[in-house]
XYZ file of C-alpha atoms in Angstrom:
670
model
C 97.408 -33.226 94.098
C 98.207 -35.414 91.067
C 101.719 -35.149 89.657
C 103.107 -33.507 92.803
C 106.006 -35.257 94.561
C 107.224 -33.906 97.908
C 110.874 -32.987 98.168
C 113.040 -35.323 100.242
C 113.930 -34.075 103.698
C 117.387 -32.803 104.375
C 119.868 -35.533 105.235
C 122.394 -34.399 107.854
C 124.763 -37.134 106.935
C 124.543 -36.105 103.339
C 125.180 -32.534 104.292
C 128.274 -33.592 106.189
C 129.565 -35.357 103.136
C 128.990 -32.198 101.154
C 131.007 -30.268 103.619
C 134.031 -32.529 102.967
C 134.068 -32.245 99.221
C 137.257 -30.375 99.365
C 139.136 -33.192 101.156
C 142.037 -34.701 99.218
C 140.707 -38.279 99.499
C 137.520 -37.659 97.526
C 137.801 -38.357 93.791
C 135.927 -36.523 91.136
C 133.878 -39.616 90.261
C 132.859 -40.044 93.911
C 131.916 -36.389 94.058
C 129.893 -36.682 90.881
C 127.948 -39.732 92.039
C 127.236 -38.240 95.478
C 125.473 -35.031 94.382
C 121.822 -35.235 93.287
C 121.817 -33.901 89.763
C 119.823 -30.940 88.694
C 118.671 -30.432 85.155
C 121.758 -28.387 84.377
C 124.031 -31.002 85.893
C 122.392 -33.744 83.833
C 123.068 -31.656 80.769
C 126.669 -31.280 81.853
C 126.977 -35.018 82.375
C 125.591 -35.774 78.921
C 128.007 -33.244 77.570
C 130.941 -34.909 79.323
C 130.042 -38.319 77.889
C 130.458 -36.846 74.444
C 133.964 -35.648 75.162
C 136.852 -37.573 73.751
C 138.865 -39.540 76.386
C 141.932 -37.743 75.113
C 140.384 -34.301 75.596
C 141.864 -33.700 79.036
C 141.483 -29.914 78.911
C 137.748 -30.180 78.376
C 137.459 -32.683 81.197
C 139.355 -30.450 83.607
C 137.135 -27.468 82.776
C 134.093 -29.605 83.388
C 135.453 -30.723 86.739
C 136.178 -27.137 87.773
C 132.699 -25.991 86.838
C 131.013 -28.873 88.600
C 133.095 -28.367 91.720
C 132.234 -24.664 91.856
C 128.533 -25.399 91.518
C 128.672 -27.991 94.274
C 130.564 -25.668 96.618
C 127.979 -22.955 96.161
C 125.166 -25.401 96.899
C 127.050 -26.665 99.927
C 127.390 -23.142 101.383
C 123.753 -22.436 100.641
C 122.655 -25.539 102.512
C 124.675 -24.503 105.553
C 123.561 -20.757 105.573
C 120.102 -20.942 104.152
C 118.972 -18.096 106.479
C 121.422 -15.671 104.798
C 121.126 -17.032 101.305
C 120.608 -13.508 99.889
C 123.943 -12.384 101.333
C 126.133 -15.181 99.918
C 127.711 -12.954 97.295
C 127.928 -9.807 99.507
C 131.608 -9.931 100.273
C 133.815 -6.897 100.797
C 137.310 -6.722 99.386
C 139.332 -4.394 101.567
C 142.307 -2.675 99.985
C 143.749 0.295 101.845
C 144.942 1.882 98.602
C 141.491 1.824 97.085
C 139.987 3.066 100.361
C 142.499 5.899 100.478
C 141.595 6.907 96.941
C 137.897 6.831 97.797
C 138.500 9.062 100.814
C 140.596 11.429 98.723
C 138.158 11.806 95.839
C 135.187 12.261 98.152
C 137.009 14.820 100.289
C 138.587 16.562 97.304
C 135.192 17.014 95.668
C 133.908 18.709 98.814
C 137.067 20.832 98.977
C 136.583 21.910 95.356
C 133.057 23.009 96.194
C 134.409 25.040 99.131
C 136.997 26.661 96.862
C 134.313 27.447 94.276
C 132.069 29.064 96.897
C 134.961 31.118 98.310
C 135.885 32.237 94.795
C 132.240 33.176 94.178
C 132.192 35.299 97.338
C 135.365 37.131 96.317
C 134.055 37.571 92.767
C 130.768 39.008 94.036
C 132.655 41.462 96.250
C 134.757 42.634 93.297
C 131.629 42.932 91.153
C 129.680 45.036 93.641
C 132.556 47.098 95.034
C 134.151 47.916 91.715
C 137.696 47.317 90.609
C 139.028 50.527 92.106
C 138.335 50.831 95.831
C 139.071 54.573 95.592
C 136.181 54.988 93.162
C 133.661 52.415 94.417
C 130.578 51.372 92.539
C 127.387 53.133 93.615
C 124.614 50.802 94.726
C 120.911 51.521 94.814
C 118.645 49.967 97.423
C 117.642 47.244 94.993
C 121.307 46.516 94.247
C 122.027 46.294 97.968
C 119.134 43.887 98.492
C 120.305 41.669 95.643
C 123.866 41.770 96.972
C 122.746 40.874 100.493
C 120.603 38.007 99.217
C 123.468 36.724 97.072
C 126.004 36.890 99.888
C 123.615 35.281 102.367
C 123.057 32.436 99.921
C 126.772 31.963 99.265
C 127.609 32.149 102.973
C 124.908 29.623 103.846
C 126.069 27.299 101.082
C 129.664 27.641 102.266
C 128.686 26.999 105.875
C 126.530 23.990 104.973
C 129.200 22.501 102.727
C 131.889 23.024 105.344
C 129.756 21.509 108.104
C 128.769 18.602 105.854
C 132.393 17.975 104.891
C 133.628 17.976 108.473
C 130.723 15.734 109.469
C 131.603 13.209 106.768
C 135.247 13.353 107.883
C 134.163 12.529 111.443
C 132.002 9.646 110.205
C 135.026 8.223 108.409
C 137.527 8.808 111.201
C 135.380 7.201 113.902
C 135.901 3.672 112.548
C 139.657 3.906 112.818
C 139.352 5.374 116.311
C 137.074 2.547 117.481
C 139.713 -0.038 116.585
C 142.418 1.450 118.819
C 141.239 0.532 122.315
C 138.426 -0.849 124.437
C 135.547 1.507 125.188
C 132.593 1.434 127.483
C 129.297 1.177 125.655
C 128.520 4.815 126.462
C 131.778 6.134 125.013
C 131.443 3.783 122.037
C 128.015 5.272 121.345
C 129.342 8.825 121.695
C 132.169 8.115 119.248
C 129.702 6.667 116.742
C 127.740 9.930 116.978
C 130.723 12.296 117.143
C 129.746 13.881 113.822
C 127.114 15.796 115.789
C 128.283 18.698 117.916
C 126.176 17.688 120.930
C 127.607 14.171 121.043
C 131.085 15.550 120.489
C 130.813 17.968 123.403
C 129.442 15.192 125.603
C 132.375 12.991 124.593
C 134.829 15.729 125.579
C 132.952 16.136 128.852
C 132.973 12.470 129.935
C 136.572 11.863 128.792
C 137.979 14.684 130.950
C 141.338 13.163 132.006
C 141.808 14.987 135.302
C 140.086 14.447 138.678
C 136.449 13.557 138.213
C 133.800 16.135 139.086
C 130.328 14.590 138.984
C 129.762 13.156 135.502
C 132.734 15.111 134.208
C 135.599 12.675 133.686
C 133.400 9.574 133.995
C 135.572 7.790 131.430
C 138.899 9.660 131.589
C 141.065 9.444 128.505
C 143.627 12.052 127.526
C 143.702 10.783 123.979
C 139.945 10.864 123.407
C 139.596 14.171 125.267
C 142.363 15.845 123.226
C 141.045 14.535 119.908
C 137.472 15.506 120.743
C 138.455 18.974 121.902
C 140.604 19.495 118.812
C 137.800 18.414 116.476
C 135.294 20.582 118.324
C 137.656 23.558 117.944
C 138.022 22.861 114.228
C 134.239 22.799 113.734
C 133.644 25.963 115.738
C 136.534 27.805 114.063
C 135.231 26.957 110.608
C 131.715 28.195 111.366
C 132.989 31.336 113.107
C 135.179 32.114 110.088
C 132.199 31.785 107.734
C 130.008 33.951 109.957
C 132.751 36.570 110.407
C 133.113 37.117 106.659
C 130.062 39.377 106.532
C 131.629 41.739 109.085
C 134.186 42.879 106.545
C 132.004 43.977 103.611
C 129.637 46.566 105.143
C 127.443 48.565 102.769
C 127.635 52.181 103.898
C 125.966 55.341 102.571
C 128.122 57.087 100.014
C 129.317 60.541 100.996
C 129.080 61.948 97.486
C 127.400 59.307 95.361
C 123.816 59.909 94.279
C 121.657 57.644 92.159
C 118.429 58.497 90.343
C 115.068 56.818 90.614
C 111.451 57.529 89.784
C 109.765 59.622 92.448
C 109.016 63.104 93.727
C 111.596 65.866 93.387
C 111.999 68.877 95.664
C 113.178 72.096 93.947
C 113.413 75.747 94.955
C 110.246 77.762 94.336
C 111.412 80.984 92.646
C 107.905 82.331 92.185
C 108.850 85.298 94.435
C 111.390 86.378 97.011
C 110.033 85.680 100.444
C 111.338 84.845 103.861
C 110.844 81.205 104.741
C 108.402 81.907 107.544
C 106.115 83.866 105.156
C 106.127 81.447 102.237
C 102.464 80.512 102.689
C 101.179 84.097 102.614
C 99.144 84.793 99.463
C 100.546 88.281 98.752
C 103.997 89.816 99.199
C 104.483 93.395 97.920
C 107.569 94.698 96.105
C 109.150 96.247 99.178
C 108.870 92.995 101.118
C 110.240 90.994 98.200
C 113.195 93.367 97.919
C 113.928 93.102 101.636
C 113.740 89.296 101.411
C 116.133 89.219 98.437
C 118.629 91.375 100.352
C 118.357 89.120 103.387
C 119.064 85.991 101.311
C 122.111 87.688 99.794
C 123.532 88.595 103.217
C 123.179 84.953 104.331
C 125.383 83.795 101.481
C 128.353 86.110 102.001
C 130.474 83.280 103.458
C 129.615 80.583 100.942
C 132.456 78.820 99.179
C 133.852 80.459 96.056
C 135.762 78.600 93.365
C 137.269 79.641 90.035
C 135.286 78.738 86.957
C 137.070 76.078 84.890
C 134.161 74.838 82.801
C 130.946 73.119 83.685
C 131.317 70.397 86.280
C 128.227 68.303 86.827
C 129.434 66.901 90.127
C 129.748 69.258 93.061
C 130.422 68.531 96.698
C 126.917 68.314 98.135
C 128.119 69.020 101.654
C 128.376 72.775 100.999
C 127.043 75.432 98.666
C 129.518 76.529 96.013
C 129.504 79.086 93.239
C 132.028 79.796 90.556
C 133.665 83.019 89.407
C 134.936 83.683 85.922
C 137.298 86.550 85.217
C 138.568 87.883 81.934
C 136.683 89.393 79.050
C 133.429 87.651 80.039
C 133.058 88.076 83.763
C 130.265 86.392 85.708
C 129.344 84.366 88.747
C 127.690 80.983 88.194
C 125.594 78.811 90.486
C 124.494 75.240 89.743
C 121.164 74.073 91.015
C 120.460 70.849 92.794
C 117.379 68.690 92.948
C 116.455 66.867 96.098
C 114.391 63.916 97.108
C 111.714 64.345 99.732
C 114.213 63.118 102.338
C 116.637 65.893 101.325
C 119.092 63.893 99.206
C 120.979 66.225 96.827
C 121.650 65.804 93.134
C 123.597 68.458 91.313
C 121.988 69.053 87.932
C 122.684 70.560 84.536
C 120.695 73.669 85.456
C 122.671 76.813 86.164
C 122.227 80.582 86.454
C 124.738 83.385 85.948
C 124.987 86.896 87.378
C 126.763 89.564 85.341
C 126.945 93.354 85.371
C 128.278 96.311 83.451
C 129.318 99.294 85.538
C 130.449 102.815 84.738
C 132.530 104.918 87.093
C 131.988 108.705 87.144
C 134.034 111.551 88.438
C 132.165 113.716 90.969
C 132.926 117.312 90.024
C 130.866 119.267 92.562
C 128.567 118.427 95.438
C 126.006 120.694 97.125
C 123.275 120.292 99.710
C 120.782 122.901 98.557
C 119.011 120.950 95.855
C 115.388 119.955 95.705
C 114.167 116.427 94.906
C 110.665 115.250 94.034
C 109.795 111.661 94.882
C 107.388 109.327 93.090
C 104.503 110.622 95.165
C 105.126 114.151 93.801
C 106.391 115.337 97.146
C 109.230 117.866 96.886
C 112.178 117.592 99.247
C 114.213 120.754 99.928
C 117.944 121.109 100.630
C 118.917 117.602 99.558
C 122.409 116.560 98.464
C 123.203 116.646 94.794
C 126.358 116.554 92.734
C 127.582 117.159 89.249
C 129.486 114.411 87.494
C 130.967 113.786 84.085
C 130.835 110.575 82.145
C 133.779 111.051 79.799
C 136.415 113.669 79.385
C 135.242 116.354 77.032
C 131.605 115.407 77.430
C 129.027 117.738 79.034
C 128.490 117.461 82.739
C 125.512 115.537 84.077
C 123.514 116.369 87.156
C 122.563 113.660 89.660
C 120.368 114.406 92.635
C 120.676 112.122 95.635
C 117.490 111.408 97.582
C 117.275 112.547 101.185
C 119.477 110.192 103.174
C 121.800 110.151 106.150
C 125.062 109.676 104.310
C 127.910 108.180 106.344
C 131.389 109.360 105.457
C 133.326 106.552 103.751
C 130.337 104.186 103.695
C 129.117 102.674 100.424
C 125.435 103.051 99.584
C 123.706 100.906 96.951
C 120.522 102.357 95.441
C 118.468 99.865 93.421
C 115.524 100.656 91.215
C 112.493 98.399 91.478
C 111.571 96.344 88.402
C 108.681 98.697 87.569
C 110.856 101.835 87.856
C 111.092 104.636 85.281
C 114.545 103.722 83.934
C 114.436 99.966 83.246
C 117.528 98.323 81.807
C 115.856 95.252 80.305
C 114.412 91.879 81.252
C 115.878 90.278 84.362
C 117.967 93.425 84.906
C 118.303 95.882 87.788
C 119.552 99.487 87.649
C 121.860 100.228 90.591
C 123.533 103.507 91.568
C 126.413 103.308 94.058
C 127.695 106.313 96.001
C 130.659 106.571 98.371
C 131.206 109.986 100.044
C 134.700 110.905 101.108
C 135.747 110.540 104.695
C 138.392 108.730 106.691
C 140.648 106.876 104.292
C 138.343 107.710 101.378
C 139.895 110.890 99.999
C 137.316 111.690 97.312
C 133.683 111.181 96.490
C 132.993 108.208 94.183
C 129.994 107.297 92.101
C 129.368 104.120 90.027
C 126.309 103.173 88.023
C 125.583 99.491 87.187
C 123.162 97.379 85.239
C 123.100 93.911 86.836
C 121.449 90.886 85.236
C 120.479 87.402 86.341
C 120.414 85.104 83.319
C 117.707 82.625 82.559
C 118.114 79.265 84.244
C 119.444 76.950 81.564
C 120.486 73.347 81.107
C 124.150 73.086 80.313
C 123.699 70.347 77.711
C 120.590 72.052 76.248
C 118.584 68.843 76.653
C 116.076 70.248 79.145
C 115.654 66.720 80.502
C 115.670 67.421 84.224
C 111.881 67.246 84.329
C 109.118 65.455 82.455
C 105.511 66.528 81.871
C 106.087 69.849 83.610
C 103.107 72.287 83.569
C 103.891 75.829 82.396
C 103.070 77.476 85.720
C 105.314 75.054 87.577
C 108.085 75.562 85.021
C 107.964 79.334 85.588
C 108.377 78.841 89.317
C 111.338 76.523 88.855
C 113.094 78.533 86.143
C 112.533 81.962 87.809
C 110.311 84.587 86.188
C 111.578 87.997 85.014
C 110.418 89.977 88.032
C 112.003 87.586 90.510
C 115.243 87.702 88.509
C 115.245 91.547 88.515
C 114.778 91.609 92.293
C 117.654 89.165 92.680
C 119.931 91.197 90.409
C 119.408 94.365 92.473
C 119.231 92.635 95.862
C 122.322 94.411 97.188
C 120.440 97.755 97.177
C 116.997 96.663 98.374
C 115.877 96.940 101.988
C 112.101 97.392 101.839
C 111.929 100.573 103.951
C 112.911 103.421 101.639
C 111.228 106.816 102.154
C 111.748 107.636 98.488
C 108.549 106.288 97.020
C 107.694 103.277 94.910
C 110.679 103.041 92.548
C 113.910 103.271 94.515
C 115.397 101.670 97.552
C 118.800 102.082 99.190
C 121.052 100.135 101.538
C 124.044 101.711 103.235
C 126.886 99.422 104.363
C 129.400 100.771 106.853
C 133.106 100.394 106.122
C 133.551 97.350 108.359
C 131.189 95.279 106.219
C 132.249 93.221 103.227
C 130.171 95.186 100.749
C 131.683 98.558 101.752
C 135.418 98.492 101.014
C 137.681 100.844 102.908
C 139.117 102.065 99.628
C 137.675 104.211 96.870
C 135.252 102.135 94.852
C 135.814 101.403 91.166
C 133.655 100.003 88.376
C 135.317 96.522 88.250
C 135.075 96.283 92.033
C 131.365 97.079 91.981
C 130.710 94.640 89.142
C 132.145 91.914 91.337
C 130.264 93.005 94.474
C 126.870 93.396 92.793
C 126.997 90.059 90.952
C 128.476 88.210 93.914
C 125.630 89.421 96.120
C 123.000 88.522 93.496
C 124.295 84.989 92.905
C 124.590 84.507 96.659
C 120.933 85.399 97.136
C 119.963 82.749 94.567
C 122.236 80.143 96.172
C 120.955 80.744 99.703
C 117.343 80.700 98.535
C 117.907 77.426 96.693
C 119.744 75.966 99.665
C 117.194 76.556 102.395
C 114.371 78.609 100.929
C 110.801 77.550 100.124
C 110.596 74.313 98.146
C 108.261 72.984 95.504
C 107.455 69.258 95.195
C 107.329 68.060 91.584
C 105.662 64.629 91.491
C 106.477 61.534 89.445
C 109.841 62.487 87.987
C 112.462 60.128 86.587
C 115.438 61.828 88.214
C 114.597 61.782 91.902
C 117.926 61.599 93.735
C 118.517 58.893 96.282
C 121.347 58.096 98.638
C 123.706 55.581 97.076
C 125.615 52.970 99.019
C 129.085 51.588 98.527
C 130.810 48.459 99.757
C 133.685 49.012 102.146
C 135.550 45.713 101.762
C 138.404 44.951 104.131
C 140.299 42.708 101.739
C 143.011 41.719 104.213
C 140.519 40.103 106.568
C 138.524 38.602 103.696
C 141.631 36.855 102.367
C 142.673 35.743 105.862
C 139.255 34.234 106.621
C 138.823 32.615 103.207
C 142.342 31.204 103.430
C 141.612 29.928 106.927
C 138.408 28.201 105.794
C 140.115 26.475 102.874
C 143.129 25.669 105.045
C 140.998 24.047 107.756
C 139.301 21.774 105.253
C 142.527 20.958 103.389
C 144.471 20.052 106.532
C 141.523 18.026 107.821
C 141.430 16.075 104.557
C 145.168 15.345 104.688
C 144.967 14.181 108.312
C 141.916 12.088 107.449
C 143.809 10.270 104.701
C 146.695 9.603 107.090
C 144.782 8.387 110.142
C 141.408 7.152 108.896
C 142.615 4.603 106.370
C 143.159 1.904 109.016
C 139.870 0.026 109.005
C 136.891 -0.892 106.869
C 134.647 2.151 106.734
C 130.985 1.316 106.954
C 128.526 3.655 105.315
C 126.232 5.975 107.244
C 123.121 3.868 106.742
C 121.178 3.023 109.899
C 120.771 -0.535 108.603
C 124.504 -1.008 108.247
C 125.034 0.266 111.773
C 122.219 -1.920 113.100
C 123.823 -4.989 111.507
C 127.133 -4.200 113.199
C 125.553 -3.653 116.619
C 123.422 -6.785 116.433
C 125.667 -8.716 118.884
C 125.114 -5.986 121.465
C 121.376 -5.858 120.950
C 121.067 -9.646 121.105
C 122.336 -9.619 124.675
C 119.306 -7.564 125.679
C 116.923 -10.236 124.491
C 113.507 -9.505 123.058
C 112.391 -7.243 125.890
C 112.824 -3.491 126.360
C 111.872 -2.218 122.912
C 111.391 1.287 124.319
C 114.680 1.481 126.203
C 116.621 4.693 125.680
C 120.279 4.717 124.790
C 121.162 5.586 128.361
C 119.037 2.670 129.618
C 120.845 0.279 127.315
C 124.397 1.300 128.235
C 123.466 1.169 131.932
C 121.792 -2.247 131.711
C 123.133 -4.849 134.145
C 123.992 -7.210 131.331
C 126.591 -4.682 130.146
C 127.958 -3.785 133.558
C 131.746 -3.578 133.314
C 131.685 -4.546 129.636
C 133.962 -2.885 127.099
C 133.807 -3.268 123.376
C 135.697 -2.275 120.248
C 135.335 -2.400 116.495
C 137.507 -5.071 114.955
C 137.858 -8.275 112.981
C 136.840 -11.796 113.908
C 138.328 -14.737 112.058
C 135.884 -17.569 111.417
C 135.979 -20.805 109.462
C 134.464 -18.932 106.559
C 136.850 -15.982 106.579
C 137.244 -12.597 108.240
C 134.262 -10.665 109.489
C 134.029 -7.123 110.936
C 132.234 -7.305 114.229
C 131.887 -5.994 117.756
C 134.698 -7.343 119.924
C 134.164 -7.969 123.628
C 136.960 -7.410 126.072
C 137.950 -10.695 127.697
C 136.303 -12.808 125.018
C 137.982 -11.402 121.918
C 141.425 -10.226 121.043
C 141.857 -6.616 119.906
C 144.531 -6.065 117.285
C 145.510 -2.403 117.294
C 147.014 -2.612 113.826
C 145.397 -1.708 110.545
C 142.971 -4.123 108.969
C 144.659 -6.598 106.656
C 143.878 -6.406 102.979
C 141.653 -9.193 101.758
C 138.111 -10.472 101.511
C 135.688 -9.834 104.357
C 132.215 -11.192 104.836
């Protein structure tokens, strides 16, 4: 091709002269005339000819620059294969390396501290500040908490494992400079950041009598260090995993939360025994008998003094409250339930009250006649004369035919449709106690007992939404059901007296028949206590009504039971393990040049080993390589070789190289 001139071939003699440029006997002028000039050098030469002979400083700078350029070209001509690596020199300074180790490790430690602080903060947030009054958690809250803690625990475990792995990758270089190793152990130390390699290293370095492959390369030092590091790794991961054992979420004994769903409430449409709740018709007598039975079931329920409305009640037992004084009543507070029987005490309540009048029995005979509601006349029945107030005319009261027991108290309740009604939700009750035993006189008390409407304490009526009128009447108890409940103490369902009256006789050993002469205040308490008990028992385990799609469906809440002592111990142990490991790393690892974790960097270091294998065996496994005949009996180490061009980190061979067990010297390395 025209205008193209081939480059001259390399002249070995010329190259040798270039290699001696630094010799004292070569002058600058000789040097200048020897080097073929490039375009830049020609420019420099023209520039130097313009300098004044007296300008010695300019001449010296020119010499320095020309000498540097020639030296670089000389090195390039000698190492043309590695021309891209000419400027890749490493300056080793143990202080700078120590700082690099510290800042890298301290950053990882800060992340561990931040994650531990986040775990503790999350526990405080979800448990509440006061462990005696823990925060109530819904299912959704528990799921969010579990997801959060799983994420934090995983992040903590990953960061801790990553930190310890990076520590091992740093420490291995210092360890490899301390003694000669077989190729197998050398390989295991290079991979000691992995738990499998670490366990294998501990296995083969067993320092006591060899058993099979165990103790193949005995070394107390390597075995102790490997076992210690393995223990550190396992302890750290066990500590992270054990954290979750000490913040269990357990069902709250008393805590109830509300959610949208179906609500189960007592069905006060009528008084009925539970086993007959599905029957379409229950007559008055059967309803009265059922009301009496519910009242008897409640005679041992818990009683507490009334101190004002309390919205929270122990859901483990049924409680009602008694108020004495000028306004006497018994109060019961209703609960709603979820379909799985979770309780929620509500604002709804009902009260039982009564007014009673005690009469003096003046005369009693047994030759009276009495006509029942069916117009049947009974002869020779008991009757007595009584007076209401002193100075008032006497009143006659005829007792129905009955087998009166001396000293026993008999309650006679009028049905809601009787001839002498006392008002809505009210029952008329006559109570008679004939003398006998410790009862020295006949006693007679007449009461009007009332069950109030079911009300909301805060008058908001917000327990239910979109409630149909027929369902509301069943929940809030109609007038007839309330009248039956008020007179429940005197209803039995088997009276021979017709349609309007019923009577129940209690013998003196029963609670409702005191072994003393009855009085009006005593009967007020007995009648209302029995009535409120019937309501409570019916609400507790009577027929239920499912109200769909309500906003206040109760659900079981959960609380965190955090064992703070163990949490602090484990968190402190995790941070302590990483902190101590970092300190020991800075003390023992800063002895050698630390290569990065790149596979290429490691391949460059191991090139002298691989070269001995030749170009064959590209599919050899690691075990095949370390067991190759060419390496039989060979031991290697990581160290420094001094060459004509400076220090170089390399693989040292026992017998051919000298191993210095001291720290690497500060300086420039290839």
